[in-house]
PDB file of C-alpha atoms and ligand atoms in Angstrom:
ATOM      1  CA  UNK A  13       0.000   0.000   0.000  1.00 64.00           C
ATOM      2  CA  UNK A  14       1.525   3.170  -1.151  1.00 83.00           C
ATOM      3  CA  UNK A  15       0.369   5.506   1.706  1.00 90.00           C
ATOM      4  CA  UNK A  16       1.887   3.469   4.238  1.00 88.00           C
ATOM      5  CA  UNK A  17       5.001   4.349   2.955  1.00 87.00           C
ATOM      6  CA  UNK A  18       4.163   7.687   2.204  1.00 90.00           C
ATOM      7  CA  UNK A  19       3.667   7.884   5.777  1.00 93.00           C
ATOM      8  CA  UNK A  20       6.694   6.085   6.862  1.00 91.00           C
ATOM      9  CA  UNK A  21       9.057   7.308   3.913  1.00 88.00           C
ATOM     10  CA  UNK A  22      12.274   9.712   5.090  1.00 88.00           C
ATOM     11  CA  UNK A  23      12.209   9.382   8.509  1.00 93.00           C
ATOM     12  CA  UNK A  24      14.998   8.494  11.153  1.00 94.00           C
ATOM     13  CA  UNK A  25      13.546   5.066  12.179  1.00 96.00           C
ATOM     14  CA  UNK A  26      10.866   3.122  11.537  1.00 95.00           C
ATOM     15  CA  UNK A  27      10.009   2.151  15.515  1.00 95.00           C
ATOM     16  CA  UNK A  28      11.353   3.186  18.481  1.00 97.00           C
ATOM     17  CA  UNK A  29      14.807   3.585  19.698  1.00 98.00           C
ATOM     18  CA  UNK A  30      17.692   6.230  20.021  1.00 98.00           C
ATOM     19  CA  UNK A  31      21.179   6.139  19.272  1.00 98.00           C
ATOM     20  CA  UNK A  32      22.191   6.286  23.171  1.00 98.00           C
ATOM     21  CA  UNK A  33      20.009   3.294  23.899  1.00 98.00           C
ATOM     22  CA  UNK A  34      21.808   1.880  20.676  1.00 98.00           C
ATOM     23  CA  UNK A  35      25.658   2.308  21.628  1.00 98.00           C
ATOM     24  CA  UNK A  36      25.099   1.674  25.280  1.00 98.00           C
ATOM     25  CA  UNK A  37      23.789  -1.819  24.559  1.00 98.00           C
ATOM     26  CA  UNK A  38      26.915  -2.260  21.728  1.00 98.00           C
ATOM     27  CA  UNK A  39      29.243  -0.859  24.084  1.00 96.00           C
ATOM     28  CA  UNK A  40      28.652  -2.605  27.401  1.00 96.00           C
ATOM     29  CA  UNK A  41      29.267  -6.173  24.969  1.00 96.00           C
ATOM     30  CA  UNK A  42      33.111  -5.321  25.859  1.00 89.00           C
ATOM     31  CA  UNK A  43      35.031  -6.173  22.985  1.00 83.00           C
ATOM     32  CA  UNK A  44      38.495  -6.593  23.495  1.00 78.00           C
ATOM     33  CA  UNK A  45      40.603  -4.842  20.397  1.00 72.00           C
ATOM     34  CA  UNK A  46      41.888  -6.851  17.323  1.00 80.00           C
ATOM     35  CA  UNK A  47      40.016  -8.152  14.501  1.00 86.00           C
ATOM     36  CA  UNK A  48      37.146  -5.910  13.239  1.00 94.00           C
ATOM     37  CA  UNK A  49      34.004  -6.738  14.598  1.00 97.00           C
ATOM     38  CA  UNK A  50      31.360  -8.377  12.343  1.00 98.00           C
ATOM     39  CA  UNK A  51      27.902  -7.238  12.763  1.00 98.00           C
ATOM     40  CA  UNK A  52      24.550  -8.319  11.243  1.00 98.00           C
ATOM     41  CA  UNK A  53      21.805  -5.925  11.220  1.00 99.00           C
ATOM     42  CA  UNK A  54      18.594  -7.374  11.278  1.00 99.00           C
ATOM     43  CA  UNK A  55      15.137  -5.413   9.367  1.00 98.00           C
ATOM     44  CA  UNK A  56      18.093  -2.596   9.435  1.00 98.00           C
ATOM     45  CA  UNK A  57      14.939   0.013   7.592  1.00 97.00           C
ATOM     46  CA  UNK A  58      16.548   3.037   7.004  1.00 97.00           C
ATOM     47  CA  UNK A  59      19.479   2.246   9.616  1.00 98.00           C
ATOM     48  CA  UNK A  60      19.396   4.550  12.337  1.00 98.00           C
ATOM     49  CA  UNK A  61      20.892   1.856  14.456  1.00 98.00           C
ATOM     50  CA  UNK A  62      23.304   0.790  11.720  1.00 98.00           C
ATOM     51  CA  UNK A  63      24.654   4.317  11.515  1.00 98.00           C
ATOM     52  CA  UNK A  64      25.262   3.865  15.573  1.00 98.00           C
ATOM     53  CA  UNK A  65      26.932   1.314  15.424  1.00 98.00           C
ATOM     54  CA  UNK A  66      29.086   2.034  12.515  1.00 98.00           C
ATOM     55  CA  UNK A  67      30.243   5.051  14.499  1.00 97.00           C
ATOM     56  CA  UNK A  68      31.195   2.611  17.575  1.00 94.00           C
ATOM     57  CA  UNK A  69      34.374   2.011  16.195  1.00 86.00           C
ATOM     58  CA  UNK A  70      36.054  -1.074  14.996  1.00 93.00           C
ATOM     59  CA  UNK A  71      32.916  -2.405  12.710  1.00 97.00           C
ATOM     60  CA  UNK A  72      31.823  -4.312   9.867  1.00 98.00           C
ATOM     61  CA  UNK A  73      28.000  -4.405   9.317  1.00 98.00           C
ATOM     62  CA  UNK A  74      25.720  -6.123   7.115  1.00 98.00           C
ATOM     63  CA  UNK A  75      22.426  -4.718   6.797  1.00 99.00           C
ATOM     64  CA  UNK A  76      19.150  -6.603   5.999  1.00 98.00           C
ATOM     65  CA  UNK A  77      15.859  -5.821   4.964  1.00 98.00           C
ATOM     66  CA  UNK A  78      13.716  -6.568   2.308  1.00 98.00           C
ATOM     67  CA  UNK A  79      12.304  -2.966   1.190  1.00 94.00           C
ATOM     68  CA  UNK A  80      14.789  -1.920  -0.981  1.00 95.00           C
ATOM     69  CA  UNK A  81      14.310   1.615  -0.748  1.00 93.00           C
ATOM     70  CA  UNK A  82      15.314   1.645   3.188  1.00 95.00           C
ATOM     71  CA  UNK A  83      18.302  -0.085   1.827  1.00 97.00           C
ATOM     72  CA  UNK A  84      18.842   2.390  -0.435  1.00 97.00           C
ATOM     73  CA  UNK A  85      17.935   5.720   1.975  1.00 96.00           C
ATOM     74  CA  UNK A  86      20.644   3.747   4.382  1.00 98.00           C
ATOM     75  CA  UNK A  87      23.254   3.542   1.695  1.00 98.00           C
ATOM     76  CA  UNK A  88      22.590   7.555   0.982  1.00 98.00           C
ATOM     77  CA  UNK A  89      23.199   8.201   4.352  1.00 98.00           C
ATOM     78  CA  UNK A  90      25.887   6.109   4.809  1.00 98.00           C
ATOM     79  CA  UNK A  91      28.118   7.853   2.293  1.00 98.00           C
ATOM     80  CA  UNK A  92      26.396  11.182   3.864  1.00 98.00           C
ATOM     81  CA  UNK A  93      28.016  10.401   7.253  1.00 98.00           C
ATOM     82  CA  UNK A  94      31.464   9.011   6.096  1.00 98.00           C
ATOM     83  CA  UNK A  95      30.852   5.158   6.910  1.00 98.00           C
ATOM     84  CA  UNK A  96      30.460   3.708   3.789  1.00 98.00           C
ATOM     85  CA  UNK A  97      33.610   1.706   4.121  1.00 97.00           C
ATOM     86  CA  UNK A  98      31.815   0.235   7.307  1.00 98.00           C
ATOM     87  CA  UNK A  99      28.104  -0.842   6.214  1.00 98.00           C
ATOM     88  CA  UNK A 100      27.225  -3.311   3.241  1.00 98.00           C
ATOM     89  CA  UNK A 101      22.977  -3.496   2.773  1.00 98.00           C
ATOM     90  CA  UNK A 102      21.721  -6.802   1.255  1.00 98.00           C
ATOM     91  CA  UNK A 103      18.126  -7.118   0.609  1.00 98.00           C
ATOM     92  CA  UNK A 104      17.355 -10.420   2.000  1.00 98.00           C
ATOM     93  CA  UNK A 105      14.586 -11.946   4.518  1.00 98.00           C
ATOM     94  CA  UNK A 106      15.363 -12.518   8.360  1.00 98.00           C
ATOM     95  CA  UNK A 107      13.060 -16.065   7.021  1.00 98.00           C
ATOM     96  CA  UNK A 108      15.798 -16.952   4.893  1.00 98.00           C
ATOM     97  CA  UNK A 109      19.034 -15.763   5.491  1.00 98.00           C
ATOM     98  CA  UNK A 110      21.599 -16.619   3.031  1.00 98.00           C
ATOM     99  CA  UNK A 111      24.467 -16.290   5.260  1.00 98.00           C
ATOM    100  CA  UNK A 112      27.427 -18.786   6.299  1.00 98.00           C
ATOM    101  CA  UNK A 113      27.108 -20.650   9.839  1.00 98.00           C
ATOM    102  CA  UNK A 114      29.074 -19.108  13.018  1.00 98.00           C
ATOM    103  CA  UNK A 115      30.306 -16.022  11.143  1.00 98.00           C
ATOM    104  CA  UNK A 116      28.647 -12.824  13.038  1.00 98.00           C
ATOM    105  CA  UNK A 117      30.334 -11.696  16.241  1.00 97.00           C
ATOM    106  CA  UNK A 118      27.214  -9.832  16.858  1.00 98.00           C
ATOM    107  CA  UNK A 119      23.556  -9.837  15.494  1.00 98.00           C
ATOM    108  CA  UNK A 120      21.105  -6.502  16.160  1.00 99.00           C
ATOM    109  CA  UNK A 121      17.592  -6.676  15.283  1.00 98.00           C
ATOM    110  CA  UNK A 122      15.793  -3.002  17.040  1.00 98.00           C
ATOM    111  CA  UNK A 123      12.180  -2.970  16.021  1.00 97.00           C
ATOM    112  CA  UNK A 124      12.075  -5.583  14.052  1.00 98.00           C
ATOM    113  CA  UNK A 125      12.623  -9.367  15.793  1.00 98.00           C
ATOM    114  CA  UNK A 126       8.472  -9.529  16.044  1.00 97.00           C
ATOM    115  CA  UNK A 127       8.451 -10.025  12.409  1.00 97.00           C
ATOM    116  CA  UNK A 128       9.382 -13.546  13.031  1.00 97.00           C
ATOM    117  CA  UNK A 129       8.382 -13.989  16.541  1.00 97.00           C
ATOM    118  CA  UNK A 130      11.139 -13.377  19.362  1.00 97.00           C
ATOM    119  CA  UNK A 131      10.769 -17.472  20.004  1.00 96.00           C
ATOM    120  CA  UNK A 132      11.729 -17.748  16.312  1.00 97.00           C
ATOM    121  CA  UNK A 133      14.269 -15.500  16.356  1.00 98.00           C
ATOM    122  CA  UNK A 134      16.035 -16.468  18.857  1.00 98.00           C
ATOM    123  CA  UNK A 135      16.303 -19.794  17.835  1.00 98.00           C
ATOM    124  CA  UNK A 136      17.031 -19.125  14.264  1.00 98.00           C
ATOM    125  CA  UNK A 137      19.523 -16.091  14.128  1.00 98.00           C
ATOM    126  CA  UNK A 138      22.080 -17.887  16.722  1.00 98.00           C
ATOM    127  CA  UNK A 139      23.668 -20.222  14.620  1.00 98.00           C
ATOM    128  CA  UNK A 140      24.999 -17.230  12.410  1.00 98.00           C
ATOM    129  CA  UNK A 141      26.582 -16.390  15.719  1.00 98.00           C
ATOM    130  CA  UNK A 142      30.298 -17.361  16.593  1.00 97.00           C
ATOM    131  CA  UNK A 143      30.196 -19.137  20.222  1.00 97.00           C
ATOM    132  CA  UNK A 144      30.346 -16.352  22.320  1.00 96.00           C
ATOM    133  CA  UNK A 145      28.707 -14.098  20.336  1.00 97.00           C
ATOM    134  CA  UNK A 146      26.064 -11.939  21.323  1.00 98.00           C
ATOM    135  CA  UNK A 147      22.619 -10.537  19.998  1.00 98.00           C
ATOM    136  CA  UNK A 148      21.137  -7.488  21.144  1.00 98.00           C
ATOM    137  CA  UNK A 149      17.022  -6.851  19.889  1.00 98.00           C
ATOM    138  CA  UNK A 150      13.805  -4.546  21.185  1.00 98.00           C
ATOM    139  CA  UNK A 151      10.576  -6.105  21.487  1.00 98.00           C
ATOM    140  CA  UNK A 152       7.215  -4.849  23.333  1.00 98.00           C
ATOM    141  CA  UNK A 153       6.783  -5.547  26.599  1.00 98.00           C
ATOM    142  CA  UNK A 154       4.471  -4.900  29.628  1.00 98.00           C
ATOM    143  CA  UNK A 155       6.443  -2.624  32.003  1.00 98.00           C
ATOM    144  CA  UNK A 156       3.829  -1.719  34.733  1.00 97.00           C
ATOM    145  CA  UNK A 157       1.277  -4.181  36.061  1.00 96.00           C
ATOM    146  CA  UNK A 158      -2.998  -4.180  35.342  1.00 97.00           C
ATOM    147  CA  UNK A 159      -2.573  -2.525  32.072  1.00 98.00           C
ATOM    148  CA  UNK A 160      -6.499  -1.385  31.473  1.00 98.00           C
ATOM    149  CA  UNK A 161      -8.672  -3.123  28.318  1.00 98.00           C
ATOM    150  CA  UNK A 162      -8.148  -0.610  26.337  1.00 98.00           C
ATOM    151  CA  UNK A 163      -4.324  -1.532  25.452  1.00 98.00           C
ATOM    152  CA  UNK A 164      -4.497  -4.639  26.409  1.00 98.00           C
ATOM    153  CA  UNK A 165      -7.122  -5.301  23.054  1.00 97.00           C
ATOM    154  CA  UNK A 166      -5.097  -2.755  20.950  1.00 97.00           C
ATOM    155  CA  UNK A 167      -2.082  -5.104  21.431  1.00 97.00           C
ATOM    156  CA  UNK A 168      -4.188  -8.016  20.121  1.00 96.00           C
ATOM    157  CA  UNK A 169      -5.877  -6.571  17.524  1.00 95.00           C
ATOM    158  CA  UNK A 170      -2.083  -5.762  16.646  1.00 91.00           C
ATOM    159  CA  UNK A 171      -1.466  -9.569  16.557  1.00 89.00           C
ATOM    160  CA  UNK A 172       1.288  -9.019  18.972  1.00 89.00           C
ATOM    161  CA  UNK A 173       1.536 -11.191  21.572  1.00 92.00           C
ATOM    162  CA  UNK A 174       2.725  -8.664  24.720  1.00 97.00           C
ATOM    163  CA  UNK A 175       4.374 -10.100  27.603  1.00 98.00           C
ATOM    164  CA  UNK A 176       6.597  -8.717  30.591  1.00 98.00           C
ATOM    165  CA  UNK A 177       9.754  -7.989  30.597  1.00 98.00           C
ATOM    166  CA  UNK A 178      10.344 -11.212  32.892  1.00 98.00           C
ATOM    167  CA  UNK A 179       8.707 -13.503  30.373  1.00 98.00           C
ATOM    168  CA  UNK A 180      10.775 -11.834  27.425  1.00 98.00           C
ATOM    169  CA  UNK A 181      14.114 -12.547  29.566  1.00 98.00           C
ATOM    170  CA  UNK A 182      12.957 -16.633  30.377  1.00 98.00           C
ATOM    171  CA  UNK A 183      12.470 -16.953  26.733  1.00 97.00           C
ATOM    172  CA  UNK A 184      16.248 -15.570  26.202  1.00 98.00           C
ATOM    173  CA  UNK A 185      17.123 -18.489  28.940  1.00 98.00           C
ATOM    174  CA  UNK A 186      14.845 -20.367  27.367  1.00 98.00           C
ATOM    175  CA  UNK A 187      16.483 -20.238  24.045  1.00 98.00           C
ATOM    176  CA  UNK A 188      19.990 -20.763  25.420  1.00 98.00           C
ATOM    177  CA  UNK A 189      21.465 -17.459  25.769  1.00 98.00           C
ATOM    178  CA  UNK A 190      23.017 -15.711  28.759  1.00 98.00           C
ATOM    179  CA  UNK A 191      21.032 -12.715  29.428  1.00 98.00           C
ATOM    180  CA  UNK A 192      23.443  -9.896  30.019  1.00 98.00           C
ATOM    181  CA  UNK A 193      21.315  -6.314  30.144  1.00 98.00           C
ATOM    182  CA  UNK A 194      17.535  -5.268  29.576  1.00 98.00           C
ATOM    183  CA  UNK A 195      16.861  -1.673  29.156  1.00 98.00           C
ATOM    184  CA  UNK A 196      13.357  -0.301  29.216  1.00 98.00           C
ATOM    185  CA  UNK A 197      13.504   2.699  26.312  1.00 98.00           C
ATOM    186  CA  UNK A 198      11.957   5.796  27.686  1.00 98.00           C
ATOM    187  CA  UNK A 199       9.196   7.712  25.817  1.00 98.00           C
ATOM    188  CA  UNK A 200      11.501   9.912  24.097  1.00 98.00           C
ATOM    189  CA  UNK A 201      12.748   6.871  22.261  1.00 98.00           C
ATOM    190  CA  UNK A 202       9.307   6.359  20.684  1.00 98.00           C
ATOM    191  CA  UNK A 203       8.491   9.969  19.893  1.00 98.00           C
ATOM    192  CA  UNK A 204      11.492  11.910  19.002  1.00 97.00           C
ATOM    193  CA  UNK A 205      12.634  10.012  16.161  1.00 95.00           C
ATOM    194  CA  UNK A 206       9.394   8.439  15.524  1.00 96.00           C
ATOM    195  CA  UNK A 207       5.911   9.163  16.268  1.00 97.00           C
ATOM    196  CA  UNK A 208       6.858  13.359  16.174  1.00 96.00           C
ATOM    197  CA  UNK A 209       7.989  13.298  12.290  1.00 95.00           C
ATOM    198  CA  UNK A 210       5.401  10.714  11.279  1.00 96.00           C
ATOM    199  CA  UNK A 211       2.706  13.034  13.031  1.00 95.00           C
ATOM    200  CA  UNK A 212       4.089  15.844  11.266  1.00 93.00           C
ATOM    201  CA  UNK A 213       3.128  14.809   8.259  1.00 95.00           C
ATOM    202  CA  UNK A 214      -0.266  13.295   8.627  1.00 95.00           C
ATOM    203  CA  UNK A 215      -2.604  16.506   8.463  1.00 90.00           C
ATOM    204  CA  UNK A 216      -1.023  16.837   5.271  1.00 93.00           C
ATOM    205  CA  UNK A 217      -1.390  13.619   3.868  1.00 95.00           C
ATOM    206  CA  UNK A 218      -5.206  13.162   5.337  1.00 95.00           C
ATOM    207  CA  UNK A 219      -5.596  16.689   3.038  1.00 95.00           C
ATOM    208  CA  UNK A 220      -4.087  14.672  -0.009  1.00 94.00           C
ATOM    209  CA  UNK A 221      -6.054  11.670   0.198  1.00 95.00           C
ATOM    210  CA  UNK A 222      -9.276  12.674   1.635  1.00 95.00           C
ATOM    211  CA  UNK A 223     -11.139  10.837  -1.086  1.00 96.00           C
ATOM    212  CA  UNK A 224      -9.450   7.495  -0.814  1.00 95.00           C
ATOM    213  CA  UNK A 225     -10.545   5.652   1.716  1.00 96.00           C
ATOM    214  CA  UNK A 226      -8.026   2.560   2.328  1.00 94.00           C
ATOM    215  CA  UNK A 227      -5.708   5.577   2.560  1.00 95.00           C
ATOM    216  CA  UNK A 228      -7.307   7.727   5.150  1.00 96.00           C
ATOM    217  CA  UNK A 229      -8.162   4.222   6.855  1.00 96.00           C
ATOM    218  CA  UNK A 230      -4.315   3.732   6.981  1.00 94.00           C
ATOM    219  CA  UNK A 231      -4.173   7.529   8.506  1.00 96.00           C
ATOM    220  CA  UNK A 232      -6.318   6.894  11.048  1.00 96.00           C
ATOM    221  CA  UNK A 233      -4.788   3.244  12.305  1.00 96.00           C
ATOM    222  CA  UNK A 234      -1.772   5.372  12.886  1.00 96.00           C
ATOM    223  CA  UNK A 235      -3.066   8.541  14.612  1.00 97.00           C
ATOM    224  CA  UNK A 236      -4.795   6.077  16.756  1.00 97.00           C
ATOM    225  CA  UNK A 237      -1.657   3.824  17.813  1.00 97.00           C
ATOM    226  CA  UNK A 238      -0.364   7.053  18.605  1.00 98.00           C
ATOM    227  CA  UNK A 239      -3.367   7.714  20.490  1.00 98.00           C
ATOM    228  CA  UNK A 240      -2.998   4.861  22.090  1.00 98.00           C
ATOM    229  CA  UNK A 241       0.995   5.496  23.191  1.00 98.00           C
ATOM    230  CA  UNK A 242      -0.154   8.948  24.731  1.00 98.00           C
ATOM    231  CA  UNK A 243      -2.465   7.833  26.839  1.00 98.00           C
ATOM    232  CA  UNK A 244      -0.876   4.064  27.715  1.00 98.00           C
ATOM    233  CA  UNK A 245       2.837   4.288  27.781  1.00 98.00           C
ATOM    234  CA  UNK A 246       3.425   4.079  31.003  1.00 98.00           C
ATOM    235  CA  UNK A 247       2.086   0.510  30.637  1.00 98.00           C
ATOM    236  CA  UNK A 248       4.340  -0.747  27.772  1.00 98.00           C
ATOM    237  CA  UNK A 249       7.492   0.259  25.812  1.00 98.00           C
ATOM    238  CA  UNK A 250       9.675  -1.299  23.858  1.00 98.00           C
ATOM    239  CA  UNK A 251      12.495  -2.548  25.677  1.00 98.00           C
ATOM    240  CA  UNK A 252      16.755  -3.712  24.833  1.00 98.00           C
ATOM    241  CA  UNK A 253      17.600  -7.093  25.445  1.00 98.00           C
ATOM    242  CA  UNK A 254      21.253  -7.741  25.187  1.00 98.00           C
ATOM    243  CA  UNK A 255      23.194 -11.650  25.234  1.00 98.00           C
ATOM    244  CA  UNK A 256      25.157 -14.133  24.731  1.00 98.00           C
ATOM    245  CA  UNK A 257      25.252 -17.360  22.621  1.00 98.00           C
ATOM    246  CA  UNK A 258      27.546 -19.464  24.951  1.00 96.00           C
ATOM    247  CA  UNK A 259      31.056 -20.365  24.290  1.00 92.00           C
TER     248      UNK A 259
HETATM  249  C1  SAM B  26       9.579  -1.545  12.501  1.00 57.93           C
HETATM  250  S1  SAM B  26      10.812  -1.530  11.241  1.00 57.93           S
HETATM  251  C2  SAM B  26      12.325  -1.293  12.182  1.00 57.93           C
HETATM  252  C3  SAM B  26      13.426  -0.741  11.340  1.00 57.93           C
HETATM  253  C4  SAM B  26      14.703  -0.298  12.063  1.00 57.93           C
HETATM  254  N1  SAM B  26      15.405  -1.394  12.702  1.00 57.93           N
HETATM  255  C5  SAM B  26      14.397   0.785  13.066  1.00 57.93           C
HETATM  256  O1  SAM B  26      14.350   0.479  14.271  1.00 57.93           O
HETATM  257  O2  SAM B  26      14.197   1.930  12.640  1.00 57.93           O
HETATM  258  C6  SAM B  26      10.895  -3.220  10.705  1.00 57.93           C
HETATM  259  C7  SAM B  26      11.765  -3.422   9.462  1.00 57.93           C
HETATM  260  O3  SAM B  26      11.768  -4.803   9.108  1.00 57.93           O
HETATM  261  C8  SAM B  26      11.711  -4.897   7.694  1.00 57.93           C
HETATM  262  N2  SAM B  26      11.202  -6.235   7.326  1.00 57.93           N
HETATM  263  C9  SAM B  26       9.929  -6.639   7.169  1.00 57.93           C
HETATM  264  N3  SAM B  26       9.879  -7.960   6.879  1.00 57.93           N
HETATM  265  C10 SAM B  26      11.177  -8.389   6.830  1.00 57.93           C
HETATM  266  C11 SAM B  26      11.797  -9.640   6.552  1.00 57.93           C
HETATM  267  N4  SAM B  26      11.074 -10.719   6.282  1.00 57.93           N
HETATM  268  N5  SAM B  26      13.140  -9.713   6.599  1.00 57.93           N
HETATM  269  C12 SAM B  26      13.894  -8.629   6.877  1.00 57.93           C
HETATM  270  N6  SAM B  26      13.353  -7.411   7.140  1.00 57.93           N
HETATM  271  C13 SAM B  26      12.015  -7.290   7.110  1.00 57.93           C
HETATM  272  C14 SAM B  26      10.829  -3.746   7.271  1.00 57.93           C
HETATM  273  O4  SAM B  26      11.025  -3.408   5.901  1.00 57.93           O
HETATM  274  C15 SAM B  26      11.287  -2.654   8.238  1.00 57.93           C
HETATM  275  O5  SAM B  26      12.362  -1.931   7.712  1.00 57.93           O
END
């Protein structure tokens, strides 16, 4: 559907996140000095996060995602920022990743790891990890208990299955990783980056297409999640889970 991309087109990110919440995580993985670090970015959109961790240092990313024109918006701003020499985009599906066994120190998936299910995920992605790799990913999560009916049915009529941040870190267990850090991303994360420059833009666009219904159906299931994070966030956010596949 072409609005939805009108909508989403030439922003920052496509979910929440900042680039403080982005090195933090990177940074507190510890790497000792030597080889260059190799990094798969996972549903990388228009690469925010692969920008931040290009400018960690020591790097060598390969970005994913399967709408070419995020690939290409990250390659523009890539050469834009100096870090060409640091980022390689492939369009290609987290469902089938055409990539050799044990050869990522590090796989990143912000925003995007509920496109396959975080059970999925998890499971899948780690044997492109070295042993003693690690993966660091943002998924939803309940962060405050009795969250009212209102978000609660949002959530499922999102086909999102929300849990708490404690159930997020058994599955990590679960799946065989050592949990190292969870970060709950404050509401700046979702709005300054996000939800501000996508509302920026809708008055205009409902003005465009105010006789085409799918796409002022489209407007209005986004004014309304936004809706919804204004008056629920202190229920949910989306929240950094960093660890390790084990030696
Ligand atoms: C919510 S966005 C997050 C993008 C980015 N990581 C960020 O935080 O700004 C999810 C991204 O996953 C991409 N995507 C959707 N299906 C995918 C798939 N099967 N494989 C890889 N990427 C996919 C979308 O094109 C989109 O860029």
């Amino acid at each position: 559907l072409n609005i939805f991309f009108e909508i989403h087109k030439d922003i920052p990110r496509e979910g929440p996140g900042s680039d403080y919440y982005t090195r933090a995580m990177f940074n507190s993985i510890g790497h000792k000095s030597g080889n260059r670090i190799k990094v798969l970015d996972i549903g990388c959109g228009p690469g925010q996060q692969t920008l931040a961790l290009a400018r960690c240092g020591s790097v060598t990313i390969t970005a994913i995602d399967t709408h070419q024109p995020f690939l290409d918006e990250l390659n523009r701003r890539a050469v834009g920022a100096g870090l060409a020499d640091s980022i390689t985009t492939r369009n290609m599906s987290m469902f089938e990743l055409d990539l050799p066994d044990e050869s990522f120190d590090v796989i990143w998936a912000e925003g995007s790891i509920y496109i396959i299910s975080p059970d999925k995920g998890l499971t899948n992605f780690a044997r492109f990890l070295k042993p003693g790799g690690h993966i660091g990913f943002t998924h939803v999560a309940w962060i405050r208990e009795d969250p009212p009916g209102e978000i609660i049915s949002f959530w499922e009529e999102e086909q999102c299955e929300v849990l708490t941040v404690k159930e997020n870190e058994s599955k990590i267990a679960g799946a065989g990783y050592n949990l190292l850090r969870t970060e709950i991303l404050p509401p700046s994360a979702w709005t300054d980056q996000y939800y501000y420059p996508v509302e920026e833009r809708l008055d205009r666009l409902a003005a465009a297409y105010r006789d085409d219904e799918e796409a002022m159906n489209e407007i209005e299931v986004t004014r309304h999640e936004i809706e919804m994070f204004n008056r629920y966030h202190e229920w949910y956010s989306y929240v950094f889970y960093l660890a390790e596949k084990p030696k």
